[in-house]
Structures are given as structure tokens and as C-alpha cells.
mmCIF file of C-alpha atoms in Angstrom:
data_model
loop_
_atom_site.group_PDB
_atom_site.id
_atom_site.type_symbol
_atom_site.label_atom_id
_atom_site.label_comp_id
_atom_site.label_asym_id
_atom_site.label_seq_id
_atom_site.Cartn_x
_atom_site.Cartn_y
_atom_site.Cartn_z
ATOM 1 C CA GLY A 1 -21.775 16.181 -16.372
ATOM 2 C CA GLN A 2 -23.611 15.975 -13.088
ATOM 3 C CA ASN A 3 -26.528 18.273 -12.512
ATOM 4 C CA ILE A 4 -29.133 19.048 -9.882
ATOM 5 C CA ASP A 5 -32.072 21.268 -10.858
ATOM 6 C CA GLN A 6 -34.479 22.972 -8.491
ATOM 7 C CA PRO A 7 -36.532 26.163 -8.841
ATOM 8 C CA THR A 8 -34.751 29.324 -7.794
ATOM 9 C CA GLU A 9 -37.615 30.795 -5.830
ATOM 10 C CA MET A 10 -41.157 29.919 -4.758
ATOM 11 C CA THR A 11 -43.851 31.816 -2.912
ATOM 12 C CA ALA A 12 -46.611 30.291 -0.800
ATOM 13 C CA THR A 13 -49.206 31.369 1.735
ATOM 14 C CA GLU A 14 -49.142 30.687 5.449
ATOM 15 C CA GLY A 15 -51.194 27.592 6.267
ATOM 16 C CA ALA A 16 -50.994 26.227 2.735
ATOM 17 C CA ILE A 17 -48.994 23.347 1.213
ATOM 18 C CA VAL A 18 -45.984 23.717 -1.062
ATOM 19 C CA GLN A 19 -43.997 21.183 -3.065
ATOM 20 C CA ILE A 20 -40.361 21.872 -3.968
ATOM 21 C CA ASN A 21 -39.075 19.723 -6.809
ATOM 22 C CA CYS A 22 -35.563 18.494 -7.463
ATOM 23 C CA THR A 23 -34.401 16.624 -10.563
ATOM 24 C CA TYR A 24 -30.970 15.133 -10.863
ATOM 25 C CA GLN A 25 -28.574 13.598 -13.374
ATOM 26 C CA THR A 26 -25.618 12.064 -11.619
ATOM 27 C CA SER A 27 -23.096 9.289 -12.113
ATOM 28 C CA GLY A 28 -24.638 6.760 -9.793
ATOM 29 C CA PHE A 29 -26.888 7.302 -6.819
ATOM 30 C CA ASN A 30 -26.396 6.607 -3.130
ATOM 31 C CA GLY A 31 -29.137 8.749 -1.692
ATOM 32 C CA LEU A 32 -30.672 12.198 -1.765
ATOM 33 C CA PHE A 33 -30.641 14.788 0.998
ATOM 34 C CA TRP A 34 -32.754 17.833 1.726
ATOM 35 C CA TYR A 35 -31.398 20.623 3.902
ATOM 36 C CA GLN A 36 -33.004 23.828 5.155
ATOM 37 C CA GLN A 37 -31.017 27.042 5.373
ATOM 38 C CA HIS A 38 -32.368 30.201 6.942
ATOM 39 C CA ALA A 39 -30.751 33.434 5.806
ATOM 40 C CA GLY A 40 -27.417 33.903 7.531
ATOM 41 C CA GLU A 41 -27.645 30.522 9.231
ATOM 42 C CA ALA A 42 -26.154 27.056 8.840
ATOM 43 C CA PRO A 43 -27.866 24.503 6.602
ATOM 44 C CA THR A 44 -29.673 21.922 8.737
ATOM 45 C CA PHE A 45 -30.581 18.377 7.763
ATOM 46 C CA LEU A 46 -34.206 17.625 6.900
ATOM 47 C CA SER A 47 -34.306 14.224 5.215
ATOM 48 C CA TYR A 48 -32.441 11.431 3.456
ATOM 49 C CA ASN A 49 -34.047 9.155 0.859
ATOM 50 C CA VAL A 50 -32.320 6.198 -0.743
ATOM 51 C CA LEU A 51 -35.333 4.032 -1.648
ATOM 52 C CA ASP A 52 -38.326 5.039 -3.754
ATOM 53 C CA GLY A 53 -41.334 6.361 -1.957
ATOM 54 C CA LEU A 54 -42.484 8.906 0.537
ATOM 55 C CA GLU A 55 -40.877 9.565 3.913
ATOM 56 C CA GLU A 56 -42.918 11.627 6.332
ATOM 57 C CA LYS A 57 -41.602 13.637 9.249
ATOM 58 C CA GLY A 58 -44.243 15.779 10.833
ATOM 59 C CA ARG A 59 -45.177 18.649 8.525
ATOM 60 C CA PHE A 60 -42.372 17.768 6.102
ATOM 61 C CA SER A 61 -42.337 14.840 3.668
ATOM 62 C CA SER A 62 -39.782 13.861 1.053
ATOM 63 C CA PHE A 63 -40.435 11.726 -2.002
ATOM 64 C CA LEU A 64 -38.009 9.915 -4.280
ATOM 65 C CA SER A 65 -38.301 8.248 -7.674
ATOM 66 C CA ARG A 66 -34.928 6.854 -8.718
ATOM 67 C CA SER A 67 -36.136 5.789 -12.164
ATOM 68 C CA LYS A 68 -37.202 9.368 -12.910
ATOM 69 C CA GLY A 69 -34.259 11.065 -11.203
ATOM 70 C CA TYR A 70 -36.763 13.086 -9.219
ATOM 71 C CA SER A 71 -37.493 14.089 -5.664
ATOM 72 C CA TYR A 72 -39.753 16.556 -3.965
ATOM 73 C CA LEU A 73 -40.024 18.092 -0.531
ATOM 74 C CA LEU A 74 -43.584 18.667 0.634
ATOM 75 C CA LEU A 75 -44.245 21.209 3.365
ATOM 76 C CA LYS A 76 -47.704 21.252 4.937
ATOM 77 C CA GLU A 77 -49.423 23.801 7.183
ATOM 78 C CA LEU A 78 -46.845 26.394 6.252
ATOM 79 C CA GLN A 79 -45.590 28.717 8.950
ATOM 80 C CA MET A 80 -43.719 31.990 8.577
ATOM 81 C CA LYS A 81 -40.623 30.333 10.061
ATOM 82 C CA ASP A 82 -40.533 28.005 7.030
ATOM 83 C CA SER A 83 -39.266 30.926 4.950
ATOM 84 C CA ALA A 84 -35.798 29.692 4.048
ATOM 85 C CA SER A 85 -33.760 28.160 1.257
ATOM 86 C CA TYR A 86 -34.160 24.440 0.675
ATOM 87 C CA LEU A 87 -31.128 22.602 -0.689
ATOM 88 C CA CYS A 88 -31.279 19.311 -2.570
ATOM 89 C CA ALA A 89 -28.116 17.187 -2.715
ATOM 90 C CA VAL A 90 -27.394 13.791 -4.273
ATOM 91 C CA LEU A 91 -24.712 11.341 -3.184
ATOM 92 C CA ASP A 92 -23.147 9.951 -6.360
ATOM 93 C CA SER A 93 -21.387 6.643 -7.002
ATOM 94 C CA ASN A 94 -18.139 8.029 -5.540
ATOM 95 C CA TYR A 95 -19.994 9.141 -2.410
ATOM 96 C CA GLN A 96 -19.514 12.766 -3.416
ATOM 97 C CA LEU A 97 -22.361 15.121 -2.573
ATOM 98 C CA ILE A 98 -23.635 17.026 -5.602
ATOM 99 C CA TRP A 99 -25.614 20.087 -4.548
ATOM 100 C CA GLY A 100 -28.399 22.056 -6.179
ATOM 101 C CA ALA A 101 -28.358 25.846 -6.012
ATOM 102 C CA GLY A 102 -31.267 25.842 -3.572
ATOM 103 C CA THR A 103 -34.864 27.038 -3.663
ATOM 104 C CA LYS A 104 -35.712 30.190 -1.765
ATOM 105 C CA LEU A 105 -39.166 29.786 -0.253
ATOM 106 C CA ILE A 106 -41.065 32.944 0.658
ATOM 107 C CA ILE A 107 -44.088 32.568 2.919
ATOM 108 C CA LYS A 108 -46.700 35.333 2.845
ATOM 109 C CA PRO A 109 -49.340 35.914 5.538
ATOM 110 C CA GLU B 1 -26.311 25.546 18.110
ATOM 111 C CA THR B 2 -25.371 22.784 15.699
ATOM 112 C CA GLY B 3 -22.250 21.519 17.445
ATOM 113 C CA VAL B 4 -20.021 23.093 14.778
ATOM 114 C CA THR B 5 -18.602 26.511 15.556
ATOM 115 C CA GLN B 6 -16.911 28.809 13.082
ATOM 116 C CA THR B 7 -14.949 31.984 13.741
ATOM 117 C CA PRO B 8 -14.969 34.718 12.746
ATOM 118 C CA ARG B 9 -18.527 35.181 11.516
ATOM 119 C CA HIS B 10 -17.541 38.073 9.287
ATOM 120 C CA LEU B 11 -14.195 38.968 7.747
ATOM 121 C CA VAL B 12 -13.103 41.770 5.463
ATOM 122 C CA MET B 13 -9.615 41.473 4.076
ATOM 123 C CA GLY B 14 -7.449 43.114 1.481
ATOM 124 C CA MET B 15 -5.949 41.171 -1.387
ATOM 125 C CA THR B 16 -2.496 41.250 0.214
ATOM 126 C CA ASN B 17 -3.611 40.131 3.684
ATOM 127 C CA LYS B 18 -3.214 36.738 5.307
ATOM 128 C CA LYS B 19 -6.010 35.463 7.520
ATOM 129 C CA SER B 20 -7.315 32.165 8.855
ATOM 130 C CA LEU B 21 -10.786 30.754 9.353
ATOM 131 C CA LYS B 22 -11.356 28.408 12.251
ATOM 132 C CA CYS B 23 -13.815 25.569 12.688
ATOM 133 C CA GLU B 24 -14.400 23.424 15.748
ATOM 134 C CA GLN B 25 -16.732 20.463 16.211
ATOM 135 C CA HIS B 26 -17.700 18.778 19.463
ATOM 136 C CA LEU B 27 -19.709 15.938 17.960
ATOM 137 C CA GLY B 28 -17.018 13.288 17.871
ATOM 138 C CA HIS B 29 -17.198 13.131 14.091
ATOM 139 C CA ASN B 30 -14.430 11.695 11.939
ATOM 140 C CA ALA B 31 -14.856 13.841 8.836
ATOM 141 C CA MET B 32 -14.682 17.601 8.367
ATOM 142 C CA TYR B 33 -15.308 19.717 5.278
ATOM 143 C CA TRP B 34 -14.828 23.198 3.876
ATOM 144 C CA TYR B 35 -17.476 24.474 1.474
ATOM 145 C CA LYS B 36 -17.772 27.727 -0.456
ATOM 146 C CA GLN B 37 -21.272 29.145 -0.886
ATOM 147 C CA SER B 38 -21.810 31.937 -3.412
ATOM 148 C CA ALA B 39 -25.150 33.591 -4.055
ATOM 149 C CA LYS B 40 -27.506 31.515 -6.194
ATOM 150 C CA LYS B 41 -24.852 28.856 -6.810
ATOM 151 C CA PRO B 42 -24.572 25.299 -5.506
ATOM 152 C CA LEU B 43 -22.373 24.599 -2.539
ATOM 153 C CA GLU B 44 -18.823 23.959 -3.738
ATOM 154 C CA LEU B 45 -16.864 21.344 -1.831
ATOM 155 C CA MET B 46 -13.315 22.576 -1.283
ATOM 156 C CA PHE B 47 -11.636 20.114 1.077
ATOM 157 C CA VAL B 48 -12.468 16.954 2.989
ATOM 158 C CA TYR B 49 -10.547 15.554 5.932
ATOM 159 C CA SER B 50 -11.098 12.114 7.378
ATOM 160 C CA LEU B 51 -9.346 11.302 10.645
ATOM 161 C CA GLU B 52 -7.077 14.321 10.087
ATOM 162 C CA GLU B 53 -5.990 13.119 6.630
ATOM 163 C CA ARG B 54 -6.981 15.123 3.553
ATOM 164 C CA VAL B 55 -9.055 12.916 1.249
ATOM 165 C CA GLU B 56 -10.411 15.480 -1.198
ATOM 166 C CA ASN B 57 -8.990 18.543 -2.854
ATOM 167 C CA ASN B 58 -11.323 19.726 -5.554
ATOM 168 C CA SER B 59 -8.959 21.809 -7.683
ATOM 169 C CA VAL B 60 -8.933 24.631 -5.195
ATOM 170 C CA PRO B 61 -6.449 27.469 -5.852
ATOM 171 C CA SER B 62 -3.344 27.357 -3.705
ATOM 172 C CA ARG B 63 -4.260 30.680 -2.095
ATOM 173 C CA PHE B 64 -6.566 28.515 0.072
ATOM 174 C CA SER B 65 -4.644 26.216 2.389
ATOM 175 C CA PRO B 66 -6.412 23.870 4.829
ATOM 176 C CA GLU B 67 -5.034 22.503 8.058
ATOM 177 C CA CYS B 68 -6.474 19.827 10.330
ATOM 178 C CA PRO B 69 -4.366 19.531 13.494
ATOM 179 C CA ASN B 70 -6.793 17.095 15.167
ATOM 180 C CA SER B 71 -10.212 15.577 14.557
ATOM 181 C CA SER B 72 -12.012 18.464 16.278
ATOM 182 C CA HIS B 73 -10.382 21.432 14.566
ATOM 183 C CA LEU B 74 -10.115 22.598 10.988
ATOM 184 C CA PHE B 75 -8.542 25.753 9.635
ATOM 185 C CA LEU B 76 -8.594 27.477 6.276
ATOM 186 C CA HIS B 77 -5.603 29.731 5.719
ATOM 187 C CA LEU B 78 -6.140 32.522 3.228
ATOM 188 C CA HIS B 79 -3.554 34.606 1.387
ATOM 189 C CA THR B 80 -3.457 36.797 -1.706
ATOM 190 C CA LEU B 81 -7.184 36.389 -2.291
ATOM 191 C CA GLN B 82 -9.141 37.849 -5.177
ATOM 192 C CA PRO B 83 -12.446 39.750 -5.030
ATOM 193 C CA GLU B 84 -14.211 36.749 -6.611
ATOM 194 C CA ASP B 85 -13.296 34.753 -3.497
ATOM 195 C CA SER B 86 -15.839 36.797 -1.550
ATOM 196 C CA ALA B 87 -18.449 34.287 -0.367
ATOM 197 C CA LEU B 88 -19.798 32.429 2.634
ATOM 198 C CA TYR B 89 -17.365 29.735 3.774
ATOM 199 C CA LEU B 90 -19.043 26.875 5.557
ATOM 200 C CA CYS B 91 -17.456 24.202 7.668
ATOM 201 C CA ALA B 92 -19.241 20.896 8.200
ATOM 202 C CA SER B 93 -18.639 17.593 9.932
ATOM 203 C CA SER B 94 -20.105 14.123 9.637
ATOM 204 C CA GLN B 95 -19.582 10.751 11.229
ATOM 205 C CA ASP B 96 -17.773 9.415 8.154
ATOM 206 C CA PHE B 97 -16.429 10.985 4.967
ATOM 207 C CA GLN B 98 -18.427 8.839 2.564
ATOM 208 C CA GLY B 99 -21.341 11.172 3.046
ATOM 209 C CA ILE B 100 -24.012 8.628 3.909
ATOM 210 C CA THR B 101 -24.634 10.220 7.269
ATOM 211 C CA GLU B 102 -25.965 13.727 7.595
ATOM 212 C CA ALA B 103 -23.581 16.647 7.744
ATOM 213 C CA PHE B 104 -23.697 19.243 10.492
ATOM 214 C CA PHE B 105 -22.797 22.738 9.351
ATOM 215 C CA GLY B 106 -21.375 25.731 11.106
ATOM 216 C CA GLN B 107 -22.955 29.140 10.569
ATOM 217 C CA GLY B 108 -20.212 30.153 8.209
ATOM 218 C CA THR B 109 -17.762 32.984 7.776
ATOM 219 C CA ARG B 110 -18.930 35.750 5.473
ATOM 220 C CA LEU B 111 -15.740 36.768 3.673
ATOM 221 C CA THR B 112 -15.384 39.986 1.716
ATOM 222 C CA VAL B 113 -12.195 40.596 -0.241
ATOM 223 C CA VAL B 114 -11.555 44.241 -1.078
#
């Protein structure tokens, strides 16, 4: 079967760095997405990786290793507003999005 | 504001009621989606429409009935629901239905079935 694994919950301190991991086993691969979802809000797009390596966008970076079936989202200089759930999703060979259950990130002062 | 608007935001309905969820997008996208989001579970894709034609139906019970009258509007008609159908229902749109481009989500309808 197809599976996306990410930690259920993480806690970090304001100003620090946190890495949220995502491992996947899917039938084929056409890219990996990260979305952010604040409580009671719509998920919003953060990043899309289809080639190996690190993509940086301001305080957020996303890394992909296709051979390892692994990605991470790196958040630097954490702010209280970064408290949210982070969703990992993989586009499989049929161009279907397979979603993880999300990682709830709690930022403490 | 994400460009995708869902109404109502909250809905409580009895198991014998009939109600409809509405979604509207003003982004000029060709694909629209209904997702179900339950606590601590992955997003479940329910239906996909591309250019007003249904292209995906992921074994969703017939008590959920989608309708796409035009490329900007999507409805989810509900009838004879069960308590386990209580969840957040999210609508999304994207430029194409193959999923390569990012999806824009509405804020969802929080549905409670009593």
C-alpha cells in the first residue's frame, strides 16, 4: 500500500530551528508537497520538490531524497505564528496526491 | 483569502436531513476537489472535477453527491448521513487535475452529524 509517515506532534522554542521529517512509500513519484494549516484555517502551499536537494524560501527550506523516500521541512528563526500543522503529500505515478496525517508544531516562548 | 470560498463554515445536521455544501473559486482554475479531513488522519480525496467533468470518485458512499454546474462552482449534497461523517470538508482548486500545480484550499465546512 501507499504510506506517508510524519511525526504527530513536535514542540520547539521561539527563535530556534525545527526539522519536520516525512518518509514515503508510494507507487511512483511525481513530486512532494508541503502545506501549512493553521487551526480552523485552509491548508496553504509551502513548497514543491521533484528533484533531490534543498529548496530554500526565506525562513523555510524543503529537502528531498528520492532514493531514500525522505523529505524534511526546515523552519528557521521560529515565530509564534509558525504554530500550525504541516502536511506532507506525495504525487504518485497516477498523479494522485497521497497525504500524511500532518505534524502539529507547537512553538513555546 | 485564498480565492476559494466555502459556505457554510459550520453545519449541524440530523441523520435524516438533506443539506448542501457550496464552494466557489475565482482563480480561473480547471480542477476542483472535495476532501474530507478527520482529526489526526490524512486528507481523504472524495471527488475530483476537471472542466466540469468528474474524473475521480474514490469509493465515496452514495449519501455524498457532488455537483459541478460550471468551472467556478462545486457543491456537495448530503443526505442520510451518519455520525462518523462528522469532519471538516475542504474544497480545493488547481490549474489542472493532474496535481502538479499547487492546490488552493477553502477554509472548510465543519460538519457535525447528530
